[in-house]
Amino acid sequence: MSEGETHIRLTAWVHGRVQGVGFRWWTRGRALELGLVGSAGNLADGRVEVVAEGVREHCERLLTALRSGESPGSVDRVVERWSPAKGGIRGFVER
């Protein structure tokens, strides 16, 4: 992290046909390419929750990827929330 870059937390809820299609694995790959830490996990209602921490620009790029239509499955919409990074996270895992 260079001077002036602060870390932020992105929480994104991905709606659509995103469970059982490799979406979490795909998301993990994009996040790791961007140097982000966090997780992607299935929710009981069929959504996937993505939590990513890192430089804001990289989190924004992940959000763009989630909305790109290039992921496995079919994304109907993505709801996002931004908050300060909490830290203490290592790697990016599928839950």
PDB file of C-alpha atoms in Angstrom:
ATOM      1  CA  MET A   1       0.000   0.000   0.000  1.00  0.00           C
ATOM      2  CA  SER A   2       1.496   3.309  -1.004  1.00  0.00           C
ATOM      3  CA  GLU A   3       1.123   6.549   0.888  1.00  0.00           C
ATOM      4  CA  GLY A   4      -2.365   7.962   0.548  1.00  0.00           C
ATOM      5  CA  GLU A   5      -4.009   4.605  -0.143  1.00  0.00           C
ATOM      6  CA  THR A   6      -6.392   3.525   2.561  1.00  0.00           C
ATOM      7  CA  HIS A   7      -8.127   0.210   2.799  1.00  0.00           C
ATOM      8  CA  ILE A   8     -11.886  -0.072   2.676  1.00  0.00           C
ATOM      9  CA  ARG A   9     -14.441  -2.862   3.022  1.00  0.00           C
ATOM     10  CA  LEU A  10     -16.895  -3.763   0.287  1.00  0.00           C
ATOM     11  CA  THR A  11     -19.837  -5.978   1.170  1.00  0.00           C
ATOM     12  CA  ALA A  12     -21.835  -7.044  -1.876  1.00  0.00           C
ATOM     13  CA  TRP A  13     -24.947  -9.184  -2.053  1.00  0.00           C
ATOM     14  CA  VAL A  14     -25.247 -10.849  -5.438  1.00  0.00           C
ATOM     15  CA  HIS A  15     -28.762 -11.821  -6.549  1.00  0.00           C
ATOM     16  CA  GLY A  16     -29.552 -14.270  -9.342  1.00  0.00           C
ATOM     17  CA  ARG A  17     -28.592 -17.841 -10.214  1.00  0.00           C
ATOM     18  CA  VAL A  18     -25.240 -17.701  -8.440  1.00  0.00           C
ATOM     19  CA  GLN A  19     -25.139 -20.833  -6.268  1.00  0.00           C
ATOM     20  CA  GLY A  20     -23.903 -24.187  -7.526  1.00  0.00           C
ATOM     21  CA  VAL A  21     -22.388 -22.677 -10.690  1.00  0.00           C
ATOM     22  CA  GLY A  22     -18.802 -21.844  -9.637  1.00  0.00           C
ATOM     23  CA  PHE A  23     -19.577 -18.214  -8.807  1.00  0.00           C
ATOM     24  CA  ARG A  24     -17.734 -18.191  -5.465  1.00  0.00           C
ATOM     25  CA  TRP A  25     -14.655 -19.806  -7.029  1.00  0.00           C
ATOM     26  CA  TRP A  26     -14.716 -17.253  -9.879  1.00  0.00           C
ATOM     27  CA  THR A  27     -15.106 -14.375  -7.399  1.00  0.00           C
ATOM     28  CA  ARG A  28     -12.179 -15.655  -5.327  1.00  0.00           C
ATOM     29  CA  GLY A  29      -9.989 -15.681  -8.446  1.00  0.00           C
ATOM     30  CA  ARG A  30     -10.879 -12.083  -9.352  1.00  0.00           C
ATOM     31  CA  ALA A  31     -10.323 -10.917  -5.760  1.00  0.00           C
ATOM     32  CA  LEU A  32      -6.910 -12.578  -5.509  1.00  0.00           C
ATOM     33  CA  GLU A  33      -5.855 -11.055  -8.856  1.00  0.00           C
ATOM     34  CA  LEU A  34      -6.698  -7.645  -7.366  1.00  0.00           C
ATOM     35  CA  GLY A  35      -4.827  -8.303  -4.120  1.00  0.00           C
ATOM     36  CA  LEU A  36      -7.989  -8.283  -1.998  1.00  0.00           C
ATOM     37  CA  VAL A  37      -8.735 -10.310   1.130  1.00  0.00           C
ATOM     38  CA  GLY A  38     -12.138 -11.537   2.275  1.00  0.00           C
ATOM     39  CA  SER A  39     -14.707 -14.181   1.437  1.00  0.00           C
ATOM     40  CA  ALA A  40     -17.570 -15.235  -0.812  1.00  0.00           C
ATOM     41  CA  GLY A  41     -20.311 -17.274   0.814  1.00  0.00           C
ATOM     42  CA  ASN A  42     -23.695 -18.724  -0.036  1.00  0.00           C
ATOM     43  CA  LEU A  43     -26.701 -17.378   1.858  1.00  0.00           C
ATOM     44  CA  ALA A  44     -29.814 -19.436   2.625  1.00  0.00           C
ATOM     45  CA  ASP A  45     -31.971 -17.255   0.356  1.00  0.00           C
ATOM     46  CA  GLY A  46     -29.908 -18.032  -2.772  1.00  0.00           C
ATOM     47  CA  ARG A  47     -27.703 -14.930  -2.777  1.00  0.00           C
ATOM     48  CA  VAL A  48     -23.933 -14.877  -2.491  1.00  0.00           C
ATOM     49  CA  GLU A  49     -22.386 -12.458   0.000  1.00  0.00           C
ATOM     50  CA  VAL A  50     -18.982 -11.102  -0.995  1.00  0.00           C
ATOM     51  CA  VAL A  51     -16.828  -9.325   1.591  1.00  0.00           C
ATOM     52  CA  ALA A  52     -13.617  -7.787   0.280  1.00  0.00           C
ATOM     53  CA  GLU A  53     -11.044  -5.506   1.855  1.00  0.00           C
ATOM     54  CA  GLY A  54      -8.259  -3.612   0.167  1.00  0.00           C
ATOM     55  CA  VAL A  55      -7.556  -0.463  -1.785  1.00  0.00           C
ATOM     56  CA  ARG A  56     -10.828   1.195  -2.841  1.00  0.00           C
ATOM     57  CA  GLU A  57      -9.924   1.165  -6.550  1.00  0.00           C
ATOM     58  CA  HIS A  58      -9.391  -2.604  -6.411  1.00  0.00           C
ATOM     59  CA  CYS A  59     -12.666  -3.141  -4.540  1.00  0.00           C
ATOM     60  CA  GLU A  60     -14.429  -1.048  -7.191  1.00  0.00           C
ATOM     61  CA  ARG A  61     -12.881  -3.212  -9.904  1.00  0.00           C
ATOM     62  CA  LEU A  62     -14.171  -6.341  -8.150  1.00  0.00           C
ATOM     63  CA  LEU A  63     -17.643  -4.789  -7.949  1.00  0.00           C
ATOM     64  CA  THR A  64     -17.495  -4.025 -11.679  1.00  0.00           C
ATOM     65  CA  ALA A  65     -16.505  -7.649 -12.344  1.00  0.00           C
ATOM     66  CA  LEU A  66     -19.427  -8.920 -10.241  1.00  0.00           C
ATOM     67  CA  ARG A  67     -21.786  -6.836 -12.404  1.00  0.00           C
ATOM     68  CA  SER A  68     -20.045  -7.589 -15.725  1.00  0.00           C
ATOM     69  CA  GLY A  69     -22.080 -10.594 -16.825  1.00  0.00           C
ATOM     70  CA  GLU A  70     -18.831 -12.534 -17.297  1.00  0.00           C
ATOM     71  CA  SER A  71     -19.241 -14.646 -14.144  1.00  0.00           C
ATOM     72  CA  PRO A  72     -20.639 -18.167 -14.030  1.00  0.00           C
ATOM     73  CA  GLY A  73     -24.394 -18.321 -13.553  1.00  0.00           C
ATOM     74  CA  SER A  74     -26.613 -15.321 -14.016  1.00  0.00           C
ATOM     75  CA  VAL A  75     -26.440 -12.132 -11.942  1.00  0.00           C
ATOM     76  CA  ASP A  76     -29.689 -10.183 -11.695  1.00  0.00           C
ATOM     77  CA  ARG A  77     -28.382  -7.401  -9.465  1.00  0.00           C
ATOM     78  CA  VAL A  78     -25.696  -6.555  -6.936  1.00  0.00           C
ATOM     79  CA  VAL A  79     -26.371  -4.514  -3.808  1.00  0.00           C
ATOM     80  CA  GLU A  80     -23.281  -2.965  -2.240  1.00  0.00           C
ATOM     81  CA  ARG A  81     -22.303  -1.418   1.062  1.00  0.00           C
ATOM     82  CA  TRP A  82     -19.048   0.412   1.776  1.00  0.00           C
ATOM     83  CA  SER A  83     -17.541   0.660   5.248  1.00  0.00           C
ATOM     84  CA  PRO A  84     -14.140   1.100   6.898  1.00  0.00           C
ATOM     85  CA  ALA A  85     -11.880  -1.946   6.682  1.00  0.00           C
ATOM     86  CA  LYS A  86     -11.865  -4.062   9.841  1.00  0.00           C
ATOM     87  CA  GLY A  87      -8.567  -5.810   9.100  1.00  0.00           C
ATOM     88  CA  GLY A  88      -7.479  -9.141  10.519  1.00  0.00           C
ATOM     89  CA  ILE A  89      -8.423 -11.039   7.346  1.00  0.00           C
ATOM     90  CA  ARG A  90      -5.961 -13.293   5.539  1.00  0.00           C
ATOM     91  CA  GLY A  91      -6.462 -14.562   2.013  1.00  0.00           C
ATOM     92  CA  PHE A  92      -9.787 -14.882   0.219  1.00  0.00           C
ATOM     93  CA  VAL A  93     -11.936 -17.899   1.019  1.00  0.00           C
ATOM     94  CA  GLU A  94     -15.105 -19.534  -0.218  1.00  0.00           C
ATOM     95  CA  ARG A  95     -17.628 -20.133   2.547  1.00  0.00           C
TER      96      ARG A  95
END
